[in-house]
Amino acid sequence: MRGRKPFKPRQEEPYKVNSKIRAREVRVVGDFVEGGNAVMATDAAVRLAQENDLDLVEISPSANPPVCKVIDYAKFKYEQKKKQKEIKANAAKTVVKEIRFGPNTDDHDFDFKLKHAINFLKEGAKVKAYVHFVGRTIVFKERGEMLLLKFAQALEEYGQVEQLPKMEGKRMNIFVSPKAGNKK
């Protein structure tokens, strides 16, 4: 079995084209029809498309009769793929920045990390702050919770708490997401 490529099922076309359209009659829309749209027999619509060296593509199969368009199918698929890529590229990517505290974090360190958190929130990133309990410091869970609540309260102006302090193993986490109007 060495040297064989894994089996990939063939991807089915999302649209029915030319002879694959099963309806008896279709509504053809576009430049090749008088008045912008017309209901005609499927065979006649396919012939019309082939005379113009194009394809008849079923755009809306659920309509009655199904809506088809006379277009270059390869170009149409390319445009659709391009649109999907563009949508994906413009989708907001959420960035999560982490800030680590110890249960005995001093005020100066707290303020220093708070400034960083404010900058992260202004940039539009989520902030995950956590208190890491090492060894015997696990006894100071209340201190860790107080620290995270103080942190969340200080960030109230810049973000909103998504999740209150919660223990996960040796860490106590809190999530803060930026407020809507904070992005630069």
mmCIF file of N, CA and C in Angstrom, residues 16-61:
data_model
loop_
_atom_site.group_PDB
_atom_site.id
_atom_site.type_symbol
_atom_site.label_atom_id
_atom_site.label_comp_id
_atom_site.label_asym_id
_atom_site.label_seq_id
_atom_site.Cartn_x
_atom_site.Cartn_y
_atom_site.Cartn_z
ATOM 1 N N LYS A 16 -26.220 23.156 -10.948
ATOM 2 C CA LYS A 16 -26.503 22.277 -12.084
ATOM 3 C C LYS A 16 -26.240 23.070 -13.352
ATOM 4 N N VAL A 17 -25.591 22.406 -14.330
ATOM 5 C CA VAL A 17 -25.203 23.085 -15.553
ATOM 6 C C VAL A 17 -25.730 22.312 -16.763
ATOM 7 N N ASN A 18 -26.198 23.047 -17.765
ATOM 8 C CA ASN A 18 -26.668 22.504 -19.049
ATOM 9 C C ASN A 18 -27.564 21.281 -18.916
ATOM 10 N N SER A 19 -27.105 20.116 -19.377
ATOM 11 C CA SER A 19 -27.956 18.914 -19.427
ATOM 12 C C SER A 19 -28.256 18.335 -18.040
ATOM 13 N N LYS A 20 -27.590 18.783 -16.999
ATOM 14 C CA LYS A 20 -27.847 18.274 -15.645
ATOM 15 C C LYS A 20 -29.103 18.905 -15.023
ATOM 16 N N ILE A 21 -29.618 19.965 -15.645
ATOM 17 C CA ILE A 21 -30.828 20.613 -15.166
ATOM 18 C C ILE A 21 -32.012 19.728 -15.535
ATOM 19 N N ARG A 22 -32.793 19.304 -14.549
ATOM 20 C CA ARG A 22 -33.857 18.320 -14.755
ATOM 21 C C ARG A 22 -35.248 18.916 -14.948
ATOM 22 N N ALA A 23 -35.443 20.189 -14.685
ATOM 23 C CA ALA A 23 -36.769 20.796 -14.797
ATOM 24 C C ALA A 23 -37.203 20.857 -16.265
ATOM 25 N N ARG A 24 -38.523 20.786 -16.523
ATOM 26 C CA ARG A 24 -39.026 20.838 -17.907
ATOM 27 C C ARG A 24 -38.892 22.240 -18.491
ATOM 28 N N GLU A 25 -39.222 23.235 -17.653
ATOM 29 C CA GLU A 25 -39.051 24.612 -18.112
ATOM 30 C C GLU A 25 -38.342 25.436 -17.046
ATOM 31 N N VAL A 26 -37.631 26.467 -17.492
ATOM 32 C CA VAL A 26 -36.840 27.299 -16.583
ATOM 33 C C VAL A 26 -37.064 28.770 -16.907
ATOM 34 N N ARG A 27 -36.816 29.614 -15.903
ATOM 35 C CA ARG A 27 -36.856 31.063 -16.120
ATOM 36 C C ARG A 27 -35.413 31.481 -16.388
ATOM 37 N N VAL A 28 -35.177 31.986 -17.592
ATOM 38 C CA VAL A 28 -33.826 32.399 -17.973
ATOM 39 C C VAL A 28 -33.717 33.902 -17.776
ATOM 40 N N VAL A 29 -32.680 34.324 -17.038
ATOM 41 C CA VAL A 29 -32.456 35.750 -16.797
ATOM 42 C C VAL A 29 -31.108 36.139 -17.385
ATOM 43 N N GLY A 30 -30.965 37.389 -17.723
ATOM 44 C CA GLY A 30 -29.674 37.863 -18.217
ATOM 45 C C GLY A 30 -29.789 38.628 -19.517
ATOM 46 N N ASP A 31 -28.629 38.869 -20.118
ATOM 47 C CA ASP A 31 -28.527 39.706 -21.318
ATOM 48 C C ASP A 31 -29.038 39.005 -22.580
ATOM 49 N N PHE A 32 -29.075 37.684 -22.606
ATOM 50 C CA PHE A 32 -29.398 36.945 -23.822
ATOM 51 C C PHE A 32 -30.894 36.744 -24.023
ATOM 52 N N VAL A 33 -31.705 37.307 -23.129
ATOM 53 C CA VAL A 33 -33.153 37.120 -23.208
ATOM 54 C C VAL A 33 -33.810 38.489 -23.330
ATOM 55 N N GLU A 34 -34.817 38.559 -24.208
ATOM 56 C CA GLU A 34 -35.530 39.833 -24.374
ATOM 57 C C GLU A 34 -36.276 40.192 -23.095
ATOM 58 N N GLY A 35 -36.150 41.431 -22.669
ATOM 59 C CA GLY A 35 -36.862 41.890 -21.483
ATOM 60 C C GLY A 35 -36.203 41.491 -20.168
ATOM 61 N N GLY A 36 -35.037 40.872 -20.220
ATOM 62 C CA GLY A 36 -34.323 40.536 -18.990
ATOM 63 C C GLY A 36 -34.609 39.166 -18.437
ATOM 64 N N ASN A 37 -35.855 38.638 -18.629
ATOM 65 C CA ASN A 37 -36.126 37.271 -18.201
ATOM 66 C C ASN A 37 -37.286 36.692 -18.990
ATOM 67 N N ALA A 38 -37.267 35.357 -19.142
ATOM 68 C CA ALA A 38 -38.319 34.670 -19.889
ATOM 69 C C ALA A 38 -38.395 33.229 -19.440
ATOM 70 N N VAL A 39 -39.599 32.665 -19.474
ATOM 71 C CA VAL A 39 -39.779 31.256 -19.147
ATOM 72 C C VAL A 39 -39.741 30.491 -20.461
ATOM 73 N N MET A 40 -38.876 29.481 -20.530
ATOM 74 C CA MET A 40 -38.762 28.674 -21.752
ATOM 75 C C MET A 40 -38.434 27.230 -21.410
ATOM 76 N N ALA A 41 -38.568 26.365 -22.382
ATOM 77 C CA ALA A 41 -38.246 24.953 -22.191
ATOM 78 C C ALA A 41 -36.745 24.828 -21.937
ATOM 79 N N THR A 42 -36.375 23.864 -21.118
ATOM 80 C CA THR A 42 -34.969 23.685 -20.744
ATOM 81 C C THR A 42 -34.102 23.430 -21.977
ATOM 82 N N ASP A 43 -34.603 22.591 -22.919
ATOM 83 C CA ASP A 43 -33.826 22.287 -24.136
ATOM 84 C C ASP A 43 -33.522 23.556 -24.920
ATOM 85 N N ALA A 44 -34.524 24.432 -25.047
ATOM 86 C CA ALA A 44 -34.353 25.679 -25.798
ATOM 87 C C ALA A 44 -33.349 26.589 -25.089
ATOM 88 N N ALA A 45 -33.403 26.615 -23.767
ATOM 89 C CA ALA A 45 -32.475 27.453 -22.994
ATOM 90 C C ALA A 45 -31.046 26.949 -23.129
ATOM 91 N N VAL A 46 -30.872 25.623 -23.111
ATOM 92 C CA VAL A 46 -29.533 25.034 -23.269
ATOM 93 C C VAL A 46 -29.009 25.344 -24.673
ATOM 94 N N ARG A 47 -29.887 25.230 -25.695
ATOM 95 C CA ARG A 47 -29.492 25.528 -27.077
ATOM 96 C C ARG A 47 -29.063 26.991 -27.194
ATOM 97 N N LEU A 48 -29.819 27.888 -26.548
ATOM 98 C CA LEU A 48 -29.502 29.319 -26.570
ATOM 99 C C LEU A 48 -28.109 29.560 -25.980
ATOM 100 N N ALA A 49 -27.816 28.895 -24.866
ATOM 101 C CA ALA A 49 -26.510 29.053 -24.220
ATOM 102 C C ALA A 49 -25.392 28.524 -25.108
ATOM 103 N N GLN A 50 -25.613 27.350 -25.719
ATOM 104 C CA GLN A 50 -24.571 26.738 -26.562
ATOM 105 C C GLN A 50 -24.312 27.540 -27.833
ATOM 106 N N GLU A 51 -25.355 28.183 -28.365
ATOM 107 C CA GLU A 51 -25.184 29.028 -29.553
ATOM 108 C C GLU A 51 -24.251 30.198 -29.259
ATOM 109 N N ASN A 52 -24.247 30.639 -28.008
ATOM 110 C CA ASN A 52 -23.392 31.762 -27.604
ATOM 111 C C ASN A 52 -22.092 31.289 -26.954
ATOM 112 N N ASP A 53 -21.774 30.000 -27.080
ATOM 113 C CA ASP A 53 -20.575 29.382 -26.487
ATOM 114 C C ASP A 53 -20.493 29.615 -24.982
ATOM 115 N N LEU A 54 -21.644 29.513 -24.309
ATOM 116 C CA LEU A 54 -21.705 29.689 -22.861
ATOM 117 C C LEU A 54 -22.459 28.511 -22.242
ATOM 118 N N ASP A 55 -22.712 28.595 -20.942
ATOM 119 C CA ASP A 55 -23.398 27.527 -20.231
ATOM 120 C C ASP A 55 -24.689 28.054 -19.614
ATOM 121 N N LEU A 56 -25.664 27.147 -19.466
ATOM 122 C CA LEU A 56 -26.888 27.465 -18.751
ATOM 123 C C LEU A 56 -26.692 26.966 -17.330
ATOM 124 N N VAL A 57 -26.692 27.882 -16.350
ATOM 125 C CA VAL A 57 -26.416 27.528 -14.958
ATOM 126 C C VAL A 57 -27.664 27.790 -14.119
ATOM 127 N N GLU A 58 -28.070 26.778 -13.334
ATOM 128 C CA GLU A 58 -29.236 26.893 -12.469
ATOM 129 C C GLU A 58 -28.827 27.666 -11.208
ATOM 130 N N ILE A 59 -29.292 28.894 -11.100
ATOM 131 C CA ILE A 59 -28.912 29.777 -9.989
ATOM 132 C C ILE A 59 -29.798 29.539 -8.776
ATOM 133 N N SER A 60 -31.111 29.454 -8.998
ATOM 134 C CA SER A 60 -32.047 29.274 -7.892
ATOM 135 C C SER A 60 -32.954 28.067 -8.168
ATOM 136 N N PRO A 61 -32.551 26.885 -7.696
ATOM 137 C CA PRO A 61 -33.319 25.677 -7.992
ATOM 138 C C PRO A 61 -34.658 25.606 -7.256
#
